[in-house]
Amino acid sequence: MTTDPNDLSARELAARVRSGALSASSVIRDTLDRVAKMNPQVNAIIQDCGADAMAEAEALDARIAKGEAVGALAGVPVTIKVLSDQAGYASTNSCRIFKDVMATEDAPFLRHLREKDAIVIGRTNTPAFSYRWFSTNNFYGDTKNPHNDTLTAGGSSGGAGAAVATGMGHIGHGTDIAGSIRYPAYACGVQGLRPTLGRVPMFNASSGDRGVGPQLMAVSGPLARRVDDLRLGLEGMAGYAPEDVWSAPVPLVGPTYRRRVALVKRPGGIDTDPRILEDLDRAAAIFRAAGWQVDEPGEVPEIREAVELQIDLWLSDDHATKLRMAHEEGDPGAIALLEHHAPRAEAIDAKRFGEVFQRRATLARHWRHFLQDYPVVLMPVSAELPFKQDADLEGDDAVARLWEAQLPQIAFPALGLPGIAVASGVLDHVPSGVHLIGAPWREDVLCDAGEVLERGFGFPGLVS
């Protein structure tokens, strides 16, 4: 009897490859067959790495046959977001204007994955410039939500979310500056982990250093159908790398902690959808049944102001160049987003930038103190269920509404905090989930808590 790789966790799959019970070649061949079947339906993988993947799998099998030691991700199929450097491929960020930006070396997180013998089977779609929560662009086309093609697959790592939901790779690489890992996981009914800045090293030699906002808030991390796959994916990507000036060699497991959760149903006063409120109540009951203490604190630190800081740090920094490039690309979503924030960007001066940094430190300090009492904060991923595809193209009021709904996604990168989106299930072809926030460097706590919820909600099913 043959084994479907998707019936195994990434950790189980790697163990079988290392032992010789499964060949890496058969795993990658089966996964590429899955891509051939599913990708035409969702358009998640837009750069094919199949030939390279098979060559790497055959080389790995030869090493195993010789008795050589191999890595923790031996033979595990992964996807890489098309904005990151992978030697021999264009780092396009789903833009035609970057089609000739060819990488000559791997980004450091990808180097770490390869050192642990993960195998890249494809590169995944994003919105142009990775600005939006909708993975549509004029270069590669639209990524479809695997559960419901009238809904967004999320963004900007929507291709990664759709790929793992449909079994096209166990672990998808994503990036997150304003929800771009957590939201696609939520929209596609899978799990997604935004690590702490510095945990997973990022640097694109093809494009050089990033601006202020991305340096402070953008991180790489994993999406997967299982929380333990997130944990293994983080282990694979993480580690110190000199290319990333924020990279830090912090242990992946911290000291013991109190099993205590703060339940925050309407962070910042958002109008949370009734189904999401039910998911939060279910999550609280799952935690309590597992022996965790769950409280609804009367007050939590400020979150709404953090969104304003995020906008100033990211979209307002060199806004004119961003808008010029969006027009050069001709992408309506990027243009709509940047024009929405143009008046704010024009008002930013050096004094305001200094004030943003000062206020950011104050808000982050308040949250760090709060997280000493509550190591896990349970809240919505979004105020709304997954958006209608391209809802941000319906005018300025629509953009404002979406940004209001996404307040939990936007605020915490500005505060330097990790988060995880955990799938709660699919109802009437609409996925949902909940959001956990933790203290810096405590991704282990978030994964522990995520596994508690995963056992209660059930593992996300494979979309066929």
Coordinates of C-alpha atoms in Angstrom, one line a residue:
M1 CA 0.0 0.0 0.0
T2 CA 1.4 3.4 -0.9
T3 CA 1.5 6.3 1.6
D4 CA 0.0 9.6 0.7
P5 CA 2.5 12.2 2.1
N6 CA -0.5 14.4 3.2
D7 CA -1.6 11.7 5.6
L8 CA 1.6 12.3 7.6
S9 CA 2.8 15.4 9.6
A10 CA 6.0 17.0 8.4
R11 CA 7.8 15.5 11.3
E12 CA 6.5 12.0 10.6
L13 CA 7.3 12.3 6.9
A14 CA 10.9 13.4 7.6
A15 CA 11.3 10.5 10.0
R16 CA 10.2 8.0 7.4
V17 CA 12.4 9.5 4.8
R18 CA 15.4 9.4 7.1
S19 CA 14.7 5.8 8.0
G20 CA 14.3 4.7 4.4
A21 CA 10.7 3.7 4.9
L22 CA 9.8 6.4 2.3
S23 CA 12.1 7.8 -0.4
A24 CA 12.3 11.5 -0.8
S25 CA 11.9 11.0 -4.6
S26 CA 8.5 9.3 -4.1
V27 CA 7.4 12.0 -1.7
I28 CA 8.3 14.8 -4.1
R29 CA 6.9 13.0 -7.1
D30 CA 3.6 12.5 -5.3
T31 CA 3.6 16.1 -4.3
L32 CA 4.3 17.4 -7.8
D33 CA 1.4 15.1 -9.0
R34 CA -0.8 16.8 -6.5
V35 CA 0.4 20.2 -7.8
A36 CA -0.5 19.2 -11.3
K37 CA -4.0 18.3 -10.1
M38 CA -4.8 21.1 -7.7
N39 CA -2.8 24.2 -8.9
P40 CA -4.9 24.8 -12.0
Q41 CA -7.9 25.2 -9.6
V42 CA -6.3 27.7 -7.2
N43 CA -3.3 29.3 -9.0
A44 CA -1.2 29.2 -5.8
I45 CA 2.1 28.2 -7.2
I46 CA 3.3 30.5 -10.0
Q47 CA 7.0 29.5 -10.4
D48 CA 7.5 25.8 -10.9
C49 CA 10.5 24.3 -9.1
G50 CA 9.6 20.7 -10.0
A51 CA 12.8 19.7 -11.9
D52 CA 15.1 21.1 -9.2
A53 CA 13.0 19.5 -6.5
M54 CA 13.3 16.0 -8.1
A55 CA 17.0 16.4 -8.5
E56 CA 17.4 17.4 -4.8
A57 CA 15.2 14.4 -3.8
E58 CA 17.3 12.0 -5.7
A59 CA 20.5 13.4 -4.2
L60 CA 19.0 13.1 -0.7
D61 CA 18.0 9.5 -1.3
A62 CA 21.6 8.8 -2.4
R63 CA 23.0 10.4 0.8
I64 CA 20.6 8.3 2.9
A65 CA 21.6 5.1 1.0
K66 CA 25.2 5.8 1.9
G67 CA 24.3 6.1 5.6
E68 CA 24.9 9.8 5.8
A69 CA 23.1 11.9 8.5
V70 CA 20.3 14.1 7.1
G71 CA 18.3 17.0 8.5
A72 CA 15.1 17.3 10.5
L73 CA 13.1 18.3 7.4
A74 CA 14.5 15.5 5.2
G75 CA 12.3 15.3 2.1
V76 CA 9.6 17.6 3.4
P77 CA 8.1 19.5 0.5
V78 CA 7.9 23.3 1.1
T79 CA 6.9 26.4 -0.9
I80 CA 8.6 29.8 -0.9
K81 CA 6.8 33.1 -1.4
V82 CA 7.8 34.7 -4.7
L83 CA 9.1 37.8 -3.0
S84 CA 12.1 36.0 -1.4
D85 CA 15.4 35.2 -3.0
Q86 CA 15.9 31.6 -4.3
A87 CA 19.0 31.1 -6.4
G88 CA 18.1 30.8 -10.1
Y89 CA 14.6 32.3 -9.7
A90 CA 13.2 35.8 -10.1
S91 CA 12.2 37.6 -6.9
T92 CA 9.2 39.3 -8.6
N93 CA 6.9 40.1 -5.6
S94 CA 4.2 39.3 -8.3
C95 CA 5.2 42.4 -10.3
R96 CA 6.1 42.6 -14.0
I97 CA 8.5 45.4 -13.3
F98 CA 10.6 43.0 -11.2
K99 CA 10.5 40.0 -13.6
D100 CA 14.2 40.3 -14.3
V101 CA 15.3 40.5 -10.6
M102 CA 17.1 37.2 -10.6
A103 CA 18.5 35.8 -7.3
T104 CA 22.0 34.4 -7.3
E105 CA 21.8 33.1 -3.8
D106 CA 19.2 31.9 -1.3
A107 CA 17.7 34.1 1.4
P108 CA 19.1 33.0 4.8
F109 CA 15.9 31.4 6.0
L110 CA 15.8 29.3 2.8
R111 CA 19.4 28.4 3.3
H112 CA 18.5 27.1 6.8
L113 CA 15.6 25.1 5.4
R114 CA 17.9 23.5 2.8
E115 CA 20.5 22.7 5.4
K116 CA 17.8 20.7 7.1
D117 CA 17.0 19.0 3.8
A118 CA 13.6 20.5 3.1
I119 CA 12.8 20.5 -0.7
V120 CA 11.3 23.5 -2.5
I121 CA 8.6 22.4 -4.9
G122 CA 7.3 25.8 -6.0
R123 CA 7.1 29.5 -5.4
T124 CA 3.8 31.1 -4.4
N125 CA 1.6 34.0 -5.5
T126 CA 1.1 37.3 -3.7
P127 CA -0.6 40.6 -4.5
A128 CA 1.6 43.0 -6.4
F129 CA 4.2 44.4 -4.0
S130 CA 2.6 42.2 -1.2
Y131 CA 0.5 45.2 -0.1
R132 CA -3.0 43.7 0.2
W133 CA -5.1 41.0 1.9
F134 CA -6.1 39.8 -1.6
S135 CA -3.6 37.7 -3.7
T136 CA -4.5 39.0 -7.1
N137 CA -2.2 40.8 -9.6
N138 CA -1.8 41.5 -13.3
F139 CA 1.3 39.3 -13.7
Y140 CA 0.3 35.9 -12.5
G141 CA -3.4 36.3 -12.0
D142 CA -5.7 35.5 -9.0
T143 CA -5.1 32.9 -6.3
K144 CA -8.5 31.4 -5.5
N145 CA -9.7 30.5 -2.0
P146 CA -9.7 26.6 -2.0
H147 CA -13.0 26.6 -0.1
N148 CA -14.9 29.3 -1.9
D149 CA -13.7 31.1 -5.0
T150 CA -15.9 34.1 -4.2
L151 CA -13.7 34.8 -1.2
T152 CA -10.1 36.0 -0.8
A153 CA -7.4 33.5 -0.2
G154 CA -5.9 36.2 1.9
G155 CA -2.8 38.2 1.4
S156 CA -0.2 38.8 1.0
S157 CA 0.9 35.1 1.5
G158 CA -2.4 33.9 -0.2
G159 CA -0.5 31.5 -2.5
A160 CA 1.1 29.9 0.5
G161 CA -2.2 29.5 2.3
A162 CA -4.0 28.0 -0.7
A163 CA -1.0 25.7 -1.4
V164 CA -0.9 24.1 2.1
A165 CA -4.8 23.9 2.2
T166 CA -4.7 21.8 -0.9
G167 CA -1.8 19.6 0.0
M168 CA 0.8 21.2 -2.3
G169 CA 3.6 21.1 0.2
H170 CA 3.5 20.5 4.0
I171 CA 4.9 23.9 4.9
G172 CA 4.4 27.2 3.1
H173 CA 6.8 30.1 3.6
G174 CA 5.1 33.4 4.2
T175 CA 5.9 36.9 5.3
D176 CA 3.9 39.2 7.6
I177 CA 4.0 42.9 8.1
A178 CA 0.3 43.5 8.7
G179 CA -1.3 40.0 8.8
S180 CA 0.2 38.5 5.7
I181 CA 0.8 35.1 7.3
R182 CA -2.1 35.0 9.8
Y183 CA -4.8 36.3 7.5
P184 CA -4.2 33.8 4.6
A185 CA -4.1 31.0 7.2
Y186 CA -7.5 32.2 8.5
A187 CA -9.0 32.7 5.0
C188 CA -7.8 29.3 3.8
G189 CA -8.7 27.4 7.0
V190 CA -5.1 26.4 8.0
Q191 CA -2.6 27.5 10.6
G192 CA -0.1 30.4 10.4
L193 CA 2.6 31.6 12.7
R194 CA 4.1 35.1 12.7
P195 CA 7.4 34.9 14.6
T196 CA 9.2 37.6 16.6
L197 CA 11.3 40.0 14.6
G198 CA 14.8 38.5 14.4
R199 CA 13.7 34.9 14.9
V200 CA 13.7 34.0 11.2
P201 CA 16.5 35.8 9.2
M202 CA 15.4 37.7 6.1
F203 CA 17.6 39.4 3.5
N204 CA 17.3 39.6 -0.3
A205 CA 20.7 40.2 -1.9
S206 CA 18.9 40.9 -5.1
S207 CA 17.2 44.0 -3.8
G208 CA 19.3 45.1 -0.8
D209 CA 18.1 46.5 2.5
R210 CA 14.5 47.5 3.2
G211 CA 13.0 50.7 4.5
V212 CA 12.3 51.5 8.1
G213 CA 8.8 49.9 8.4
P214 CA 9.7 46.5 6.9
Q215 CA 12.9 46.4 8.9
L216 CA 11.0 46.8 12.1
M217 CA 7.8 44.9 11.4
A218 CA 8.2 42.4 8.4
V219 CA 9.0 38.8 9.4
S220 CA 9.1 35.4 7.6
G221 CA 7.3 32.4 9.0
P222 CA 5.4 29.2 8.3
L223 CA 1.9 28.2 7.2
A224 CA 0.7 24.6 7.5
R225 CA -2.3 22.4 8.1
R226 CA -0.9 21.3 11.5
V227 CA 0.5 23.3 14.4
D228 CA 3.3 20.9 14.8
D229 CA 4.2 21.5 11.2
L230 CA 4.4 25.2 12.1
R231 CA 6.7 24.3 15.0
L232 CA 9.0 22.2 12.7
G233 CA 8.9 24.8 10.0
L234 CA 10.0 27.5 12.5
E235 CA 12.8 25.2 13.6
G236 CA 13.8 24.9 10.0
M237 CA 13.8 28.6 9.1
A238 CA 15.1 30.1 12.4
G239 CA 18.6 30.7 13.5
Y240 CA 21.2 33.5 13.4
A241 CA 22.4 34.8 10.0
P242 CA 24.8 37.7 9.6
E243 CA 22.9 39.1 6.6
D244 CA 20.0 40.1 8.7
V245 CA 21.0 42.8 11.1
W246 CA 18.0 42.0 13.3
S247 CA 18.8 38.3 13.5
A248 CA 19.2 37.0 17.1
P249 CA 20.3 33.5 18.3
V250 CA 17.5 33.2 20.9
P251 CA 16.6 29.6 22.0
L252 CA 13.3 28.3 20.5
V253 CA 12.1 27.1 23.9
G254 CA 11.8 29.4 26.9
P255 CA 11.2 28.9 30.6
T256 CA 8.1 27.4 32.1
Y257 CA 5.0 29.7 32.1
R258 CA 1.6 30.0 33.6
R259 CA -1.3 28.5 31.6
R260 CA -3.3 31.7 31.6
V261 CA -5.3 33.2 28.8
A262 CA -6.8 36.7 28.4
L263 CA -9.9 36.6 26.2
V264 CA -10.4 39.8 24.3
K265 CA -13.5 39.6 22.0
R266 CA -13.5 43.1 20.6
P267 CA -9.9 44.4 20.7
G268 CA -9.9 48.2 20.1
G269 CA -13.7 48.1 20.0
I270 CA -14.0 46.3 16.7
D271 CA -17.4 45.0 15.8
T272 CA -16.6 41.2 15.8
D273 CA -18.9 39.0 13.7
P274 CA -21.2 36.7 15.7
R275 CA -19.7 33.5 14.3
I276 CA -16.2 34.7 15.3
L277 CA -17.5 35.4 18.8
E278 CA -18.8 31.9 19.0
D279 CA -15.4 30.6 17.9
L280 CA -13.8 32.6 20.7
D281 CA -16.2 31.2 23.2
R282 CA -15.5 27.7 21.9
A283 CA -11.7 28.3 22.2
A284 CA -12.1 29.6 25.7
A285 CA -14.0 26.4 26.7
I286 CA -11.3 24.2 25.0
F287 CA -8.6 26.0 27.1
R288 CA -10.6 25.6 30.3
A289 CA -11.2 21.9 29.6
A290 CA -7.5 21.5 29.1
G291 CA -6.7 23.1 32.5
W292 CA -5.9 26.6 31.4
Q293 CA -7.2 29.6 33.2
V294 CA -9.2 32.0 31.0
D295 CA -10.1 35.5 32.1
E296 CA -11.8 38.4 30.4
P297 CA -9.8 41.3 31.8
G298 CA -11.7 44.6 32.1
E299 CA -8.9 46.6 30.5
V300 CA -6.1 45.7 28.0
P301 CA -3.3 47.8 26.7
E302 CA -3.9 50.2 23.8
I303 CA -4.2 48.6 20.4
R304 CA -5.9 51.0 18.1
E305 CA -3.2 53.6 18.2
A306 CA -0.7 50.9 17.2
V307 CA -2.4 50.7 13.8
E308 CA -1.8 54.4 13.3
L309 CA 1.9 53.9 14.1
Q310 CA 2.0 51.0 11.7
I311 CA 0.7 53.1 8.8
D312 CA 3.2 55.9 9.5
L313 CA 6.1 53.4 9.7
W314 CA 5.3 51.4 6.7
L315 CA 3.1 53.0 4.1
S316 CA 4.0 56.6 4.7
D317 CA 7.8 56.0 4.5
D318 CA 8.9 57.1 1.0
H319 CA 5.2 57.0 0.0
A320 CA 5.8 58.9 -3.3
T321 CA 8.2 56.2 -4.5
K322 CA 5.7 53.4 -3.6
L323 CA 2.9 55.1 -5.4
R324 CA 5.0 55.8 -8.5
M325 CA 6.0 52.2 -8.7
A326 CA 2.4 51.0 -8.2
H327 CA 1.4 53.2 -11.2
E328 CA 4.3 51.9 -13.2
E329 CA 3.1 48.3 -12.5
G330 CA -0.5 49.4 -13.2
D331 CA -1.9 47.4 -10.3
P332 CA -5.3 48.7 -9.2
G333 CA -5.1 47.2 -5.7
A334 CA -1.8 48.7 -4.8
I335 CA -2.8 52.1 -6.3
A336 CA -6.1 52.1 -4.3
L337 CA -4.3 51.3 -1.0
L338 CA -1.6 53.9 -1.5
E339 CA -3.9 56.6 -2.7
H340 CA -6.2 55.9 0.4
H341 CA -3.2 56.7 2.7
A342 CA -1.7 59.5 0.5
P343 CA -3.1 62.5 2.6
R344 CA -1.7 61.0 5.7
A345 CA 1.7 60.3 4.1
E346 CA 2.0 63.8 2.9
A347 CA 1.7 65.1 6.5
I348 CA 4.6 62.9 7.8
D349 CA 7.7 64.9 8.7
A350 CA 10.8 64.1 10.7
K351 CA 9.2 65.3 13.9
R352 CA 6.3 62.9 13.5
F353 CA 8.6 60.0 12.7
G354 CA 10.4 60.6 15.9
E355 CA 7.1 60.7 17.8
V356 CA 6.1 57.4 16.2
F357 CA 9.2 55.7 17.5
Q358 CA 8.7 57.1 21.0
R359 CA 5.1 56.1 21.2
R360 CA 5.8 52.7 19.8
A361 CA 8.2 52.0 22.7
T362 CA 5.5 53.1 25.2
L363 CA 2.8 50.9 23.8
A364 CA 5.1 47.9 23.4
R365 CA 6.2 48.2 27.0
H366 CA 2.6 48.2 28.2
W367 CA 1.9 45.0 26.2
R368 CA 5.0 43.3 27.5
H369 CA 3.9 43.9 31.1
F370 CA 0.4 42.6 30.3
L371 CA 1.9 39.4 28.8
Q372 CA 3.7 38.7 32.0
D373 CA 0.3 38.2 33.6
Y374 CA -1.3 36.6 30.6
P375 CA 1.2 34.6 28.4
V376 CA -1.5 34.1 25.8
V377 CA -4.1 36.6 24.5
L378 CA -7.1 35.1 22.6
M379 CA -8.8 37.4 20.2
P380 CA -10.2 37.6 16.6
V381 CA -8.0 37.3 13.6
S382 CA -10.3 39.8 11.9
A383 CA -13.6 41.4 12.8
E384 CA -15.1 39.9 9.7
L385 CA -15.2 36.5 8.1
P386 CA -12.9 36.2 5.0
F387 CA -13.6 39.1 2.7
K388 CA -15.2 38.9 -0.7
Q389 CA -12.4 38.7 -3.4
D390 CA -11.1 42.1 -4.3
A391 CA -13.4 43.9 -1.8
D392 CA -10.7 46.6 -1.5
L393 CA -11.4 47.7 -5.1
E394 CA -14.9 48.9 -4.2
G395 CA -13.9 52.4 -3.2
D396 CA -12.3 54.4 -0.4
D397 CA -15.0 53.6 2.1
A398 CA -14.4 49.9 1.5
V399 CA -10.7 50.2 2.1
A400 CA -11.4 52.0 5.4
R401 CA -13.8 49.3 6.5
L402 CA -11.3 46.5 5.7
W403 CA -8.5 48.3 7.7
E404 CA -10.9 48.6 10.6
A405 CA -11.8 44.9 10.5
Q406 CA -8.1 44.0 10.3
L407 CA -7.0 45.9 13.4
P408 CA -5.8 42.8 15.2
Q409 CA -3.6 41.9 12.2
I410 CA -2.1 45.4 11.8
A411 CA -1.4 46.4 15.3
F412 CA 0.9 43.7 16.7
P413 CA 3.7 43.9 14.2
A414 CA 4.1 47.5 15.2
L415 CA 4.5 46.3 18.8
G416 CA 7.0 43.5 18.0
L417 CA 4.8 40.7 19.2
P418 CA 4.4 37.2 17.7
G419 CA 1.0 35.7 16.8
I420 CA -0.6 32.5 15.5
A421 CA -3.9 32.0 13.6
V422 CA -5.6 28.7 14.4
A423 CA -8.3 27.3 12.2
S424 CA -11.7 26.7 13.9
G425 CA -13.4 25.0 10.9
V426 CA -15.3 25.6 7.7
L427 CA -19.0 26.3 7.8
D428 CA -21.0 26.7 4.5
H429 CA -17.7 26.9 2.6
V430 CA -16.5 29.8 4.7
P431 CA -13.4 29.2 6.9
S432 CA -12.9 30.9 10.3
G433 CA -10.4 30.8 13.1
V434 CA -9.0 32.6 16.2
H435 CA -5.9 34.5 16.9
L436 CA -3.4 34.1 19.7
I437 CA -0.8 36.8 20.7
G438 CA 2.2 36.1 22.9
A439 CA 5.3 37.7 24.3
P440 CA 8.5 38.3 22.2
W441 CA 10.4 35.1 21.6
R442 CA 7.7 32.9 23.0
E443 CA 6.5 31.1 19.8
D444 CA 6.8 27.9 21.8
V445 CA 4.0 29.1 24.1
L446 CA 1.9 30.1 21.1
C447 CA 2.4 26.6 19.5
D448 CA 1.6 24.9 22.8
A449 CA -1.6 26.9 23.0
G450 CA -2.4 26.4 19.3
E451 CA -2.1 22.6 19.7
V452 CA -4.6 22.7 22.6
L453 CA -7.1 24.5 20.3
E454 CA -6.3 22.3 17.3
R455 CA -7.2 19.2 19.4
G456 CA -10.5 20.8 20.3
F457 CA -11.4 22.3 16.9
G458 CA -10.1 19.4 14.9
F459 CA -7.3 19.2 12.4
P460 CA -8.1 21.2 9.2
G461 CA -9.1 18.8 6.4
L462 CA -7.3 18.6 3.1
V463 CA -9.1 20.4 0.3
S464 CA -9.4 18.1 -2.8

